[in-house]
Short mmCIF file of C-alpha atoms in Angstrom, two decimals:
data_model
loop_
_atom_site.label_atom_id
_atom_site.label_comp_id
_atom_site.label_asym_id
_atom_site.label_seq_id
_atom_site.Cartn_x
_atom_site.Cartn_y
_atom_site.Cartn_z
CA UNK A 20 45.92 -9.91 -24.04
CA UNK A 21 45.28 -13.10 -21.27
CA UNK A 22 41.76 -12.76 -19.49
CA UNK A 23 41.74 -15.66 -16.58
CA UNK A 24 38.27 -16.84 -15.95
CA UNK A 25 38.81 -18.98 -13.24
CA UNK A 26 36.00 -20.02 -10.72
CA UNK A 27 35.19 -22.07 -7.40
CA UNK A 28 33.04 -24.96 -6.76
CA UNK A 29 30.11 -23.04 -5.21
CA UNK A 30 30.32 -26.01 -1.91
CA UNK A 31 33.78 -24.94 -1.40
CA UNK A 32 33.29 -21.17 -0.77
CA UNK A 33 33.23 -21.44 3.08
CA UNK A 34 36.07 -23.41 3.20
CA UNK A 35 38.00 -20.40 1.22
CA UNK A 36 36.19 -17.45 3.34
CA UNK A 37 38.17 -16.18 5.92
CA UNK A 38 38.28 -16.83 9.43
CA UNK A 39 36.69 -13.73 11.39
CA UNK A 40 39.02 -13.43 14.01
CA UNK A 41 41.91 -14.46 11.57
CA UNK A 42 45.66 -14.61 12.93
CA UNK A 43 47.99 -11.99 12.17
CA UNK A 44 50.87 -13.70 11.06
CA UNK A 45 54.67 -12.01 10.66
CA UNK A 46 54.20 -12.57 6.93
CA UNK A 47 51.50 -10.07 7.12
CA UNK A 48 52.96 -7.04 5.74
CA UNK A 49 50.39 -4.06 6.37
CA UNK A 50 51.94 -1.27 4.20
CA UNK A 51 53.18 -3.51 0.92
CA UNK A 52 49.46 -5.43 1.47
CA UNK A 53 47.68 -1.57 1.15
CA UNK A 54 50.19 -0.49 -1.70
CA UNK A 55 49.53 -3.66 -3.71
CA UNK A 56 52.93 -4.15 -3.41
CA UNK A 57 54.60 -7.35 -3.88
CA UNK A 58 56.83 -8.84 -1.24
CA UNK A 59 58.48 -12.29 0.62
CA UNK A 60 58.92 -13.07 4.02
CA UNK A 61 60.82 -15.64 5.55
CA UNK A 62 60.81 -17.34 9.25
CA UNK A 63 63.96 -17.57 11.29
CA UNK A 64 65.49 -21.04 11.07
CA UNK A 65 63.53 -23.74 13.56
CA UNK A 66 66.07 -24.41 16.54
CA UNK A 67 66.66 -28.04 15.62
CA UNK A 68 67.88 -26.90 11.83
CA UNK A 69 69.68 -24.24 12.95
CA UNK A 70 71.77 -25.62 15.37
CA UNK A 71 72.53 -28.62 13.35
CA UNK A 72 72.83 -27.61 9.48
CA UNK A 73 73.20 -30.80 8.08
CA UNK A 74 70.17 -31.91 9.65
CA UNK A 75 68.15 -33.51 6.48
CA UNK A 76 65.09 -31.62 5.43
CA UNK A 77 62.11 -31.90 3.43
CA UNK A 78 60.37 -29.12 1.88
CA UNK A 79 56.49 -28.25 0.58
CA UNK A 80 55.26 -25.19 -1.41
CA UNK A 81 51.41 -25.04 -2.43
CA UNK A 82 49.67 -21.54 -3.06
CA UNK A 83 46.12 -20.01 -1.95
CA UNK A 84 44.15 -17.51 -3.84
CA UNK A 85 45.40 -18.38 -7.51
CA UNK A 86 41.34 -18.29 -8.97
CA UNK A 87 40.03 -15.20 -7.00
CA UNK A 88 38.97 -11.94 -8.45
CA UNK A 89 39.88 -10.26 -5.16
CA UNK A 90 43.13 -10.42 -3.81
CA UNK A 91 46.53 -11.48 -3.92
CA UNK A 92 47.59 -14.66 -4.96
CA UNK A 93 50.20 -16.03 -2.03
CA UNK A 94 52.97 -19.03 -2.18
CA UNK A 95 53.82 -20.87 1.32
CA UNK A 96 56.74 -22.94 2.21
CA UNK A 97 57.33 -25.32 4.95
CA UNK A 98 60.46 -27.14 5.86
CA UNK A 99 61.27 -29.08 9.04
CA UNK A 100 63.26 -32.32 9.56
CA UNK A 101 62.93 -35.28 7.03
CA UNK A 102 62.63 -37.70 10.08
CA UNK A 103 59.88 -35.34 11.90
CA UNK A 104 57.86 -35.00 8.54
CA UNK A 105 55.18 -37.13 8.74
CA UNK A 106 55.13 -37.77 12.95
CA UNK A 107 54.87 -33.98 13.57
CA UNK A 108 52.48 -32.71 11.16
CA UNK A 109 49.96 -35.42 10.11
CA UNK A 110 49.80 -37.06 13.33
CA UNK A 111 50.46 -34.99 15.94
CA UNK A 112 48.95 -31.87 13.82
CA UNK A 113 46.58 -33.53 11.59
CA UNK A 114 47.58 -30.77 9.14
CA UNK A 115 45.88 -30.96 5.73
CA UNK A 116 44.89 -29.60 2.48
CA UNK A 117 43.76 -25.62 3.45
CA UNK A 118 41.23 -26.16 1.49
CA UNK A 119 39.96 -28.86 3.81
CA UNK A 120 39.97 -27.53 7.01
CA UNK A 121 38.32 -24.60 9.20
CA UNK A 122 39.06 -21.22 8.71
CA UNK A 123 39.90 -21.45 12.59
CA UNK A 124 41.59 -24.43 12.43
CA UNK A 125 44.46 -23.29 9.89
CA UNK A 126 44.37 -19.99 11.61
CA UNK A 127 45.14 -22.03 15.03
CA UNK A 128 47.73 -23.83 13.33
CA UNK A 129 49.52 -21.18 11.74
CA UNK A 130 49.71 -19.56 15.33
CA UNK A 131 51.10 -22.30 16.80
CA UNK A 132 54.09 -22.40 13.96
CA UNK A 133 54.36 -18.94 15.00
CA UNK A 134 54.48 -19.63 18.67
CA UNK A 135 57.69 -19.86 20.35
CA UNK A 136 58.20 -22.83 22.69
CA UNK A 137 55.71 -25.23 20.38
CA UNK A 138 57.03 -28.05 18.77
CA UNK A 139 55.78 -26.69 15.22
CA UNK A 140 57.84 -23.73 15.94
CA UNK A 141 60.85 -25.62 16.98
CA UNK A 142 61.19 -27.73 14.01
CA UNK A 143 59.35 -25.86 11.36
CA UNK A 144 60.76 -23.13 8.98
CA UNK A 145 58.26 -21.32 6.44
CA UNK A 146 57.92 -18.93 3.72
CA UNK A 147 55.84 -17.36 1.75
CA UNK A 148 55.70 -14.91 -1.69
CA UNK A 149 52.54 -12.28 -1.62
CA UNK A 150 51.68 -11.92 -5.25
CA UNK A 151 49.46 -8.60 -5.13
CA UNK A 152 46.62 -8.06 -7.50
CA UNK A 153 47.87 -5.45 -9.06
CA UNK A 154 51.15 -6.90 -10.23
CA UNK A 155 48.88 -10.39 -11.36
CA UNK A 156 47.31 -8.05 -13.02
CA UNK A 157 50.31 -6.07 -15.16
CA UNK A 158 52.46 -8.64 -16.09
CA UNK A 159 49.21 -10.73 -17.78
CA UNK A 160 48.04 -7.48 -19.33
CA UNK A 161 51.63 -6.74 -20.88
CA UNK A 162 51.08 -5.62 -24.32
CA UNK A 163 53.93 -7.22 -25.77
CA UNK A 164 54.70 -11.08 -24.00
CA UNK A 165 52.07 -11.43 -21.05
CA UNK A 166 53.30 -12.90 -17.85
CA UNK A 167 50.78 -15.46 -17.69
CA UNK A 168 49.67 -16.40 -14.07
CA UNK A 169 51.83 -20.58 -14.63
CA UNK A 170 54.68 -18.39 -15.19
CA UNK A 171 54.61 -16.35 -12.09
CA UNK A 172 53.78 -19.04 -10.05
CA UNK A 173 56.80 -21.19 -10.98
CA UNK A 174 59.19 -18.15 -10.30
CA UNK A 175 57.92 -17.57 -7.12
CA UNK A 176 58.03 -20.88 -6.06
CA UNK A 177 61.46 -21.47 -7.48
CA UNK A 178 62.45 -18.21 -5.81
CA UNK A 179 61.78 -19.32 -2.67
CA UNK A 180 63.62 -22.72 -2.73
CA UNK A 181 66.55 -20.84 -3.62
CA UNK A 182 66.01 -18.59 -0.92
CA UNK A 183 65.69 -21.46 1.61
CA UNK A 184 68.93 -23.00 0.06
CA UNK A 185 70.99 -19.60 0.23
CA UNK A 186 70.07 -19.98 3.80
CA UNK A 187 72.09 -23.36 4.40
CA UNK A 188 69.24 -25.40 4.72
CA UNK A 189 69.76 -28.94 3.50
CA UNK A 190 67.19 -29.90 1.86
CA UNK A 191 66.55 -33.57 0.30
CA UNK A 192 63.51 -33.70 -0.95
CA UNK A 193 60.72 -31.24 -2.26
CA UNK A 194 57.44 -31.83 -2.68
CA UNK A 195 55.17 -29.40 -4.63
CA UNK A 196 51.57 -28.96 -5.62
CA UNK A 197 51.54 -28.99 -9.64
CA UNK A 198 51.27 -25.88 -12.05
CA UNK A 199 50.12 -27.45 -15.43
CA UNK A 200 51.58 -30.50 -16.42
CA UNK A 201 53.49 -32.03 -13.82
CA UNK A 202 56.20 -33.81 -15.83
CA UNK A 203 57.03 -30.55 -17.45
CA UNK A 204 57.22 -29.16 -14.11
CA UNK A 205 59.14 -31.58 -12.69
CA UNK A 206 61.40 -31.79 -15.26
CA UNK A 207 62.29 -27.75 -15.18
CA UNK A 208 62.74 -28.01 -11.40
CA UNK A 209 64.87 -30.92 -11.67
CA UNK A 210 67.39 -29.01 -13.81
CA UNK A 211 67.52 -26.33 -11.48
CA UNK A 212 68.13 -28.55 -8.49
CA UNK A 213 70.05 -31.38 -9.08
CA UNK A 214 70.64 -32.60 -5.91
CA UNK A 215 67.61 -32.85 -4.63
CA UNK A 216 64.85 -35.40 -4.84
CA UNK A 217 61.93 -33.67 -6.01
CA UNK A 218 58.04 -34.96 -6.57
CA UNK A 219 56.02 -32.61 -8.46
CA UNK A 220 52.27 -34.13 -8.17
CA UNK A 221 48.05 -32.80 -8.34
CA UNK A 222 46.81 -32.75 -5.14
CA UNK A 223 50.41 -32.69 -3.14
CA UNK A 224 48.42 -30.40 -0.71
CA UNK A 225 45.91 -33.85 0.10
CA UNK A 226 48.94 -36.13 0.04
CA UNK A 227 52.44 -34.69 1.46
CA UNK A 228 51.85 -33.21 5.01
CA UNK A 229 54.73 -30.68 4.00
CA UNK A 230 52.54 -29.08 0.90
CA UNK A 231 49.39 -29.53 3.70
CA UNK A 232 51.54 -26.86 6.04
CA UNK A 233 52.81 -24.63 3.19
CA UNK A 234 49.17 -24.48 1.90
CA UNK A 235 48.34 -23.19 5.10
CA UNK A 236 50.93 -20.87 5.81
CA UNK A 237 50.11 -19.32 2.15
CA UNK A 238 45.82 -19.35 3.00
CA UNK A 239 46.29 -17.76 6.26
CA UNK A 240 48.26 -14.87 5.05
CA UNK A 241 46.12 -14.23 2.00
CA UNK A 242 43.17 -14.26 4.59
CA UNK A 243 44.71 -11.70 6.78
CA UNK A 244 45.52 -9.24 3.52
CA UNK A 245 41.85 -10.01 2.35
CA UNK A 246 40.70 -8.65 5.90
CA UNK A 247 43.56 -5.22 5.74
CA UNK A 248 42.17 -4.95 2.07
CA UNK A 249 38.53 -4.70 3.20
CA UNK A 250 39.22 -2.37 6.16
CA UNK A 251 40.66 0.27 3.45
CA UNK A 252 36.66 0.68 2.70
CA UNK A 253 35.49 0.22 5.87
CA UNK A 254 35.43 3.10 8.43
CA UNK A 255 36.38 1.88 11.78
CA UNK A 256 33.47 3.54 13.52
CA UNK A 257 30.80 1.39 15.03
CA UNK A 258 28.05 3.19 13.78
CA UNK A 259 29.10 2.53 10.15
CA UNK A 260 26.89 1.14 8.32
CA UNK A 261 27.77 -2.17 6.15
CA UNK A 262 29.82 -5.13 7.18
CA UNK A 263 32.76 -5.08 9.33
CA UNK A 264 34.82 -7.89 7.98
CA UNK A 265 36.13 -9.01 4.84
CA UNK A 266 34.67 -12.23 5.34
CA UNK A 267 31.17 -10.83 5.75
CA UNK A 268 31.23 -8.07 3.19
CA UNK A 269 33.44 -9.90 -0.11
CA UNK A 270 34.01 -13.41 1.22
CA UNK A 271 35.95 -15.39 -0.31
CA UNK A 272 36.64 -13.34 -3.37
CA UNK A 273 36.17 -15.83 -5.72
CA UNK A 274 33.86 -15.00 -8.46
CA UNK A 275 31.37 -17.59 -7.76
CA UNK A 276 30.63 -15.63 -4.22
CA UNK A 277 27.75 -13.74 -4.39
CA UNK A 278 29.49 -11.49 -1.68
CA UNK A 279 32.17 -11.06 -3.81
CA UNK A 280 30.16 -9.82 -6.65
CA UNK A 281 27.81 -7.67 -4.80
CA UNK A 282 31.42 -5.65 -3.50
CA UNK A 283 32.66 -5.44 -7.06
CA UNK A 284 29.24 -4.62 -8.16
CA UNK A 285 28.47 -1.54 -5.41
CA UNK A 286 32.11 -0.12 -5.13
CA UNK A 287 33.08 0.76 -8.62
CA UNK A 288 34.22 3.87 -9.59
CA UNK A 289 33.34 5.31 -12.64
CA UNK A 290 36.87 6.03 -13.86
CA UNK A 291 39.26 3.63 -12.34
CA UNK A 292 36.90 0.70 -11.25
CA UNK A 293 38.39 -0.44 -8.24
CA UNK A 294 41.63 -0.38 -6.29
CA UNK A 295 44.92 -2.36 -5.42
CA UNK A 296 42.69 -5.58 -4.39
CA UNK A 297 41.32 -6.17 -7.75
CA UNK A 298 42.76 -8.46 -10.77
CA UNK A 299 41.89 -6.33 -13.54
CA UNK A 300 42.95 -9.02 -15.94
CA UNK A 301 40.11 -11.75 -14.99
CA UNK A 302 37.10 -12.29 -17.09
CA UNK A 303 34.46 -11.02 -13.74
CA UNK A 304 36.26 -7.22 -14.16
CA UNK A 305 36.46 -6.95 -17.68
CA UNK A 306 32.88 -7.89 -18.25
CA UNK A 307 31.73 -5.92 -15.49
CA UNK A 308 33.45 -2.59 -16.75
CA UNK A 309 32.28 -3.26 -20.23
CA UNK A 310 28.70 -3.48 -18.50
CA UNK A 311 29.02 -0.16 -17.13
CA UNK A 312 26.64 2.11 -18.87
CA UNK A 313 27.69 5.03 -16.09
CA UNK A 314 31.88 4.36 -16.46
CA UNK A 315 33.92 6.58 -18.56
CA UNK A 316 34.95 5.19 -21.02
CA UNK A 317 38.63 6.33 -22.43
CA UNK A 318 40.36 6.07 -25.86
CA UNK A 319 43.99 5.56 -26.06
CA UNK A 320 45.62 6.66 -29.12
CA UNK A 321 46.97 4.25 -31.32
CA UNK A 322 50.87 3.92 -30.40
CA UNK A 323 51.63 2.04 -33.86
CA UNK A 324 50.13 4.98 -35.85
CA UNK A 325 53.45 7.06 -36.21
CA UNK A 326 51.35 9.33 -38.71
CA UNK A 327 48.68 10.45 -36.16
CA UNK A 328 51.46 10.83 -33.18
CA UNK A 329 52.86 13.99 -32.05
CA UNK A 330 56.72 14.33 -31.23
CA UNK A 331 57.57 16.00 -27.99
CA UNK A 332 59.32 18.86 -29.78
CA UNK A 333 56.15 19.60 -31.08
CA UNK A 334 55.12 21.19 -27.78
CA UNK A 335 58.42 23.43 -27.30
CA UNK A 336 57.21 26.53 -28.86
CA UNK A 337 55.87 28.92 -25.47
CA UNK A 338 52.26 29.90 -25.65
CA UNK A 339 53.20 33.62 -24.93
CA UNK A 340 55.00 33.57 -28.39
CA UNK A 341 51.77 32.94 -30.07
CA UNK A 342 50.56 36.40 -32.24
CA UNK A 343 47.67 38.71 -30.29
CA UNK A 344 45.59 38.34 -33.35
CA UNK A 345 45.60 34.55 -33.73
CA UNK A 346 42.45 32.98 -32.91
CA UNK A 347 41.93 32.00 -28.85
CA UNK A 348 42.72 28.02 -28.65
CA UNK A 349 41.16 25.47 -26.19
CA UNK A 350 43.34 25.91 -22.96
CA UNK A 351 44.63 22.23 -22.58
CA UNK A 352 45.76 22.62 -26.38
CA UNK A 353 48.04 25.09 -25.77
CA UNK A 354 49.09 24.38 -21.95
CA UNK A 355 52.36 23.36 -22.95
CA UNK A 356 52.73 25.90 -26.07
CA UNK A 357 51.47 25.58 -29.83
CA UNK A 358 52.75 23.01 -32.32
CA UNK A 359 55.81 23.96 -34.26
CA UNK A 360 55.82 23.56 -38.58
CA UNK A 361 58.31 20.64 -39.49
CA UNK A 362 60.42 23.67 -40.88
CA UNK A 363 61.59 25.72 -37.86
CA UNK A 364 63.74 22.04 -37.12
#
């Protein structure tokens, strides 16, 4: 079984805390955010790709939210015109890492890609892949072969280049934020796209205004499903007592947020721990349910002990079959009937 412990410089915690008045962007999806359901959502082409396919493009993915405890983990894409790359979003825009700038200021900037009649909506197509907690969670917990977070993250970025591709787009060159080593990375992506020039790099969010954009397309939407994750605790009643927004009452999410931890640490339930938002496979849950001197704690048979497990059939025998004079058995025992010798089969 993978545990991630994964952690945040503490000086970088505001940075990653969401913006209070956050924008709602279209690749907020309400319902599949409360289900901790995954999903992807993709922009309408820009006006200046559409109407001209073989316009040359270049594209950036980065993520947001891969080390919180809280959360989903979300993938952004941004394409726009090769010759517009640079002019249009580091010097007009001054976009940059996510990481970097103001909760308002991304959350500004993604409005303004969302923004019909701006020149970032114009010439600007994005993506992005919401990775929920829950499915993090289950594919690194999978008994046999975990889905290891690297893994997930390179499908959904590949995912969405393909999708981007499928959609006529063409695209020269790709520049992407690195998962593990980048000249294995590059190398993969390479075979998948031949055609296309592709730079695989650390810090691509600091150094490629594309991977700046996507990085903010992916933080802005995480911080919106942090703030729709919060609310599902949070009574909308004014007199409630406690704080009214994600950013006040978990933060950032990250376990090295006192907020975060104090959540976690006040809102766990006895039998299940916590809900959709929660990433049951990092280090910060498991510790804190093994902690738990008031959880209920659960036993799971076995599954490779074929000796001590019971075959359906054994069940098939009706209750009301069972002799007046036999001694009275517990009532979940014999809820489905009474076990049935080896001989009657």
């Amino acid at each position: 079984m993978e545990v991630v412990t994964e952690d945040l410089e503490t000086h970088d915690v505001d940075q990653e805390t969401p913006a209070e008045d956050v924008f709602i962007a279209p690749s907020f999806h309400e319902a599949m955010i409360s289900a901790g359901t995954s999903y992807t959502h993709h922009s309408p082409l820009p006006n200046l790709v559409e109407k001209d396919l073989s316009t040359e493009c270049v594209l950036g993915v980065d993520e947001a939210g891969r080390g919180p405890v809280l959360g989903p983990m979300v993938y952004g894409l941004l394409y726009l015109p090769l010759k517009l790359h640079r002019s249009l979003l580091a010097e007009t825009h001054h976009f940059d890492d996510s990481k970097v700038l103001k909760p308002k200021v991304r959350s500004d900037l993604m409005q303004a890609l969302c923004s019909a009649g701006t020149d970032l909506h114009e010439s600007c197509g994005w993506a992005t892949r919401v990775i929920s907690a829950r499915d993090i969670s289950s594919g690194m917990l999978k008994p046999f072969g975990p889905y290891n977070l690297n893994a997930q993250a390179m499908d959904a970025t590949i995912e969405l280049i393909k999708e981007v591709f499928a959609q006529g787009v063409n695209v020269k060159e790709i520049f992407i934020d690195t998962v593990g080593k980048e000249e294995v990375y590059q190398k993969k992506l390479e075979r998948i796209f031949p055609a296309t020039k592709i730079t695989v790099a650390k810090k691509a969010d600091s150094k490629f205004p594309c991977v700046s954009a996507a990085s903010v397309c992916a933080k802005v939407t995480r911080d919106a499903a942090l703030e729709v994750g919060y609310q599902a605790y949070h009574l909308p009643d004014a007199q409630a007592e406690g704080p009214k927004t994600a950013a006040d009452a978990w933060g950032s999410g990250y376990p090295s947020d006192a907020r975060a931890i104090a959540w976690l640490t006040q809102h766990m339930d006895p039998m299940f721990g916590w809900g959709n938002e929660s990433r049951f496979s990092w280090r910060t849950v498991k510790d804190m349910l093994d902690a738990n001197v008031n959880g209920i704690k659960i036993e799971w048979p076995d599954v490779g002990d074929h000796q001590q497990a019971r075959r359906m059939t054994d069940f098939y025998i009706n209750a009301s079959a069972i002799e007046e004079d036999d001694e009275p058995d517990d009532e979940l025992t014999t809820w489905y009937g009474k076990p049935v010798a080896d001989s009657v089969f």
